[in-house]
PDB file of C-alpha atoms in Angstrom:
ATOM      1  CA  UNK C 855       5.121 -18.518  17.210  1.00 89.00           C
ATOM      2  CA  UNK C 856       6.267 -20.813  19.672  1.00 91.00           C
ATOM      3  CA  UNK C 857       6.003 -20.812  23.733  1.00 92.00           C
ATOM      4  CA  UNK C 858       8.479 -22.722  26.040  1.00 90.00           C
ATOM      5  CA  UNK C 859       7.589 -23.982  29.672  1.00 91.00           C
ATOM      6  CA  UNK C 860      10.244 -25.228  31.854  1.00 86.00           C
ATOM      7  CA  UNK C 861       8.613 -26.956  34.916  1.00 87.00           C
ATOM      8  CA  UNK C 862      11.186 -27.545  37.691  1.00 84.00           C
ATOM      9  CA  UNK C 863       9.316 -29.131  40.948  1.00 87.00           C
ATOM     10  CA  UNK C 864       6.854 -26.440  41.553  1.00 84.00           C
ATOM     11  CA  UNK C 865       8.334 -23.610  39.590  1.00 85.00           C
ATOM     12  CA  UNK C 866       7.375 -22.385  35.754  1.00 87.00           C
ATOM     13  CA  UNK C 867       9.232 -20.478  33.727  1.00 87.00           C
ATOM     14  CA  UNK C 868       7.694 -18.953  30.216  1.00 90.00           C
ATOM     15  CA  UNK C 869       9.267 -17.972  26.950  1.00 86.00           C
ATOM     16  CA  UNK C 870       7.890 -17.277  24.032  1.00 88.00           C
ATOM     17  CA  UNK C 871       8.566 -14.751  21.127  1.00 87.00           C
ATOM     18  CA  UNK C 872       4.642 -14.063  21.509  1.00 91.00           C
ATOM     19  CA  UNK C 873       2.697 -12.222  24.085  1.00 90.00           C
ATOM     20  CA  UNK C 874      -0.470 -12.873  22.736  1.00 95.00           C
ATOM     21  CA  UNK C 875       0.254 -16.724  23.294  1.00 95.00           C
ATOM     22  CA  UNK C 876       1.829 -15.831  26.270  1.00 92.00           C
ATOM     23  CA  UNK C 877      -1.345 -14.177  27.780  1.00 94.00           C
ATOM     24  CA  UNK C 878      -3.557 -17.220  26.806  1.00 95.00           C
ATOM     25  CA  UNK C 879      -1.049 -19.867  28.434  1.00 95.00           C
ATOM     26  CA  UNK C 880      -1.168 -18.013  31.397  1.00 94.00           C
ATOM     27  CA  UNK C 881      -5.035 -17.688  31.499  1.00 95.00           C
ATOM     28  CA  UNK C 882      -4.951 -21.593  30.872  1.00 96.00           C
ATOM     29  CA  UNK C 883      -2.954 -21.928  33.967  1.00 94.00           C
ATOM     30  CA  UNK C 884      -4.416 -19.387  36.282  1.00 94.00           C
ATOM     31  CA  UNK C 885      -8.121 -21.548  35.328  1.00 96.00           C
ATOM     32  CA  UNK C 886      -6.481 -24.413  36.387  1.00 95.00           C
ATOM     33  CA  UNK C 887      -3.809 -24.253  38.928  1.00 92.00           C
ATOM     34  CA  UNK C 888      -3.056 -21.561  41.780  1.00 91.00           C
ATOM     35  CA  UNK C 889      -0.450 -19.894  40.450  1.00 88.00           C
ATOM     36  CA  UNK C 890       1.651 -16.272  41.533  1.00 88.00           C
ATOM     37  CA  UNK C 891       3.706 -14.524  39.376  1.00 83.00           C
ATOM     38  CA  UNK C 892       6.834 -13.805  40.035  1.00 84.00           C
ATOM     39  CA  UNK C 893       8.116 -11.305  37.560  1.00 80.00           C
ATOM     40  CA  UNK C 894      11.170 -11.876  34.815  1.00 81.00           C
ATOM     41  CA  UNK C 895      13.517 -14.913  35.574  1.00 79.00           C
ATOM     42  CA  UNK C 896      17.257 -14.439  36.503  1.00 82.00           C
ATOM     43  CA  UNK C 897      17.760 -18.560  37.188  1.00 81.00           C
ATOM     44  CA  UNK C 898      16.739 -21.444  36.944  1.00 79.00           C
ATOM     45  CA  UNK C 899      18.057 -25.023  38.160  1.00 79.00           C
ATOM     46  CA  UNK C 900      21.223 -22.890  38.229  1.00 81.00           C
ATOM     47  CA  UNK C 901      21.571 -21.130  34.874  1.00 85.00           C
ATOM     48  CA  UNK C 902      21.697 -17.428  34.771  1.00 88.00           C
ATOM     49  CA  UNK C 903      18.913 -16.226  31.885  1.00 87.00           C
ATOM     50  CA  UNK C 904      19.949 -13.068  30.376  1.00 85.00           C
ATOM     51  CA  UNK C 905      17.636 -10.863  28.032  1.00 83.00           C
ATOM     52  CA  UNK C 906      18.106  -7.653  26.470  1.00 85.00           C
ATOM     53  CA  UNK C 907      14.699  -7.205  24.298  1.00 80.00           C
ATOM     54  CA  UNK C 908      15.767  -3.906  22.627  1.00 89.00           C
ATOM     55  CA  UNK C 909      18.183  -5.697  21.365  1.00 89.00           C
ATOM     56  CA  UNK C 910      16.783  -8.830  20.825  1.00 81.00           C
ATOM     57  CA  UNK C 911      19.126 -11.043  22.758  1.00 84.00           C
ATOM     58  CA  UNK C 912      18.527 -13.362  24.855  1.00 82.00           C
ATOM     59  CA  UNK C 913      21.167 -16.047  26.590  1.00 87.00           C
ATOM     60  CA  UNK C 914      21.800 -18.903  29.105  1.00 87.00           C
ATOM     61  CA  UNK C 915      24.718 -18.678  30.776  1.00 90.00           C
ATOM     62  CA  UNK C 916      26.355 -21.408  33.738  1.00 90.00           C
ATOM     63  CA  UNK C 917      28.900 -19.559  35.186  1.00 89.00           C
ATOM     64  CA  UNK C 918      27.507 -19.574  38.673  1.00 85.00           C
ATOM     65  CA  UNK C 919      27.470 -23.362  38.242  1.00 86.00           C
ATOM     66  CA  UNK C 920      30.685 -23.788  37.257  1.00 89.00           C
ATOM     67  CA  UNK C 921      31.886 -21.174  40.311  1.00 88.00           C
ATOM     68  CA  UNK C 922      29.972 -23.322  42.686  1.00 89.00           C
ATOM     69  CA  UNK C 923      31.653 -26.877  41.515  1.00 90.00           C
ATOM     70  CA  UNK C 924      34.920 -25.032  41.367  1.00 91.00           C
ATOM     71  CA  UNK C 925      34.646 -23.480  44.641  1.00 92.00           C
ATOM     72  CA  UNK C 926      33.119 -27.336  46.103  1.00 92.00           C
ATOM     73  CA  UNK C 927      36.431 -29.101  44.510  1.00 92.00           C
ATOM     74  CA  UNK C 928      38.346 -26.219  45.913  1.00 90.00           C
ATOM     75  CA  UNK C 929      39.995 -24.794  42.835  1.00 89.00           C
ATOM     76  CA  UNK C 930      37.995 -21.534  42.489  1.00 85.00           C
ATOM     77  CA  UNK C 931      41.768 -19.926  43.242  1.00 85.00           C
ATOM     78  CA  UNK C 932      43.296 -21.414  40.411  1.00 80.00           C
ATOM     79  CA  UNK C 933      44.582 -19.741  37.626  1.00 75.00           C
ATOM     80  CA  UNK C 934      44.544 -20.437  33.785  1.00 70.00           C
ATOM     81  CA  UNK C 935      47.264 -20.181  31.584  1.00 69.00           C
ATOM     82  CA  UNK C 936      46.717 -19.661  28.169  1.00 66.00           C
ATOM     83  CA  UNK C 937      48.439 -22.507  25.869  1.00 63.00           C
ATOM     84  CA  UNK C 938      49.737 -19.377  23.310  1.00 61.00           C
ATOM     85  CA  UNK C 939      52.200 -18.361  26.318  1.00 53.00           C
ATOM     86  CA  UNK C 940      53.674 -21.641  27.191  1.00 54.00           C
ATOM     87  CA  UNK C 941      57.224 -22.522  26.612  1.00 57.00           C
ATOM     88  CA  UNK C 942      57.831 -25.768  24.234  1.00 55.00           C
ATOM     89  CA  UNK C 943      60.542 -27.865  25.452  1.00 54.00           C
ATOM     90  CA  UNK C 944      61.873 -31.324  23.240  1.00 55.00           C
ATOM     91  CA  UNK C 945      62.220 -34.033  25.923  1.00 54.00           C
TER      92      UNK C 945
END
């Protein structure tokens, strides 16, 4: 069993692989501190949170991070060329 809290200013997020310990954090909290809940996370500080619990999967991704500093330096138009595709040339 194990329980995660991410506190970011005035925003919690939970995980855990238990809802029993899930229910008692959340009673701990509620006793001590006014707090709303705000249903399943989709982000936090800017990381996508991805869960598929038939499956069992769970994920972080950054990509909408990464769009935001590409689109800031201005290269959100660029393209990528893979390094398989390249011509070699001897200089």
């Amino acid at each position: 069993m194990f329980i995660i809290l991410i506190l970011y200013i005035d925003d919690i997020l939970l995980a855990t692989n238990d809802l029993g310990i899930l229910s008692e954090t959340k009673k701990f909290l509620s006793n001590n501190f006014e707090i709303k809940h705000m249903g399943d996370g989709y982000y936090v500080i800017r990381i996508e949170i991805f869960c598929d619990r038939s499956q069992g999967l769970f994920g972080l991704s950054q990509k909408a991070y990464i769009n935001i500093v590409l689109e800031r330096f201005r290269m959100d138009k660029m393209f990528s060329i893979s390094g398989s595709n390249t011509e070699r040339r001897q200089i």
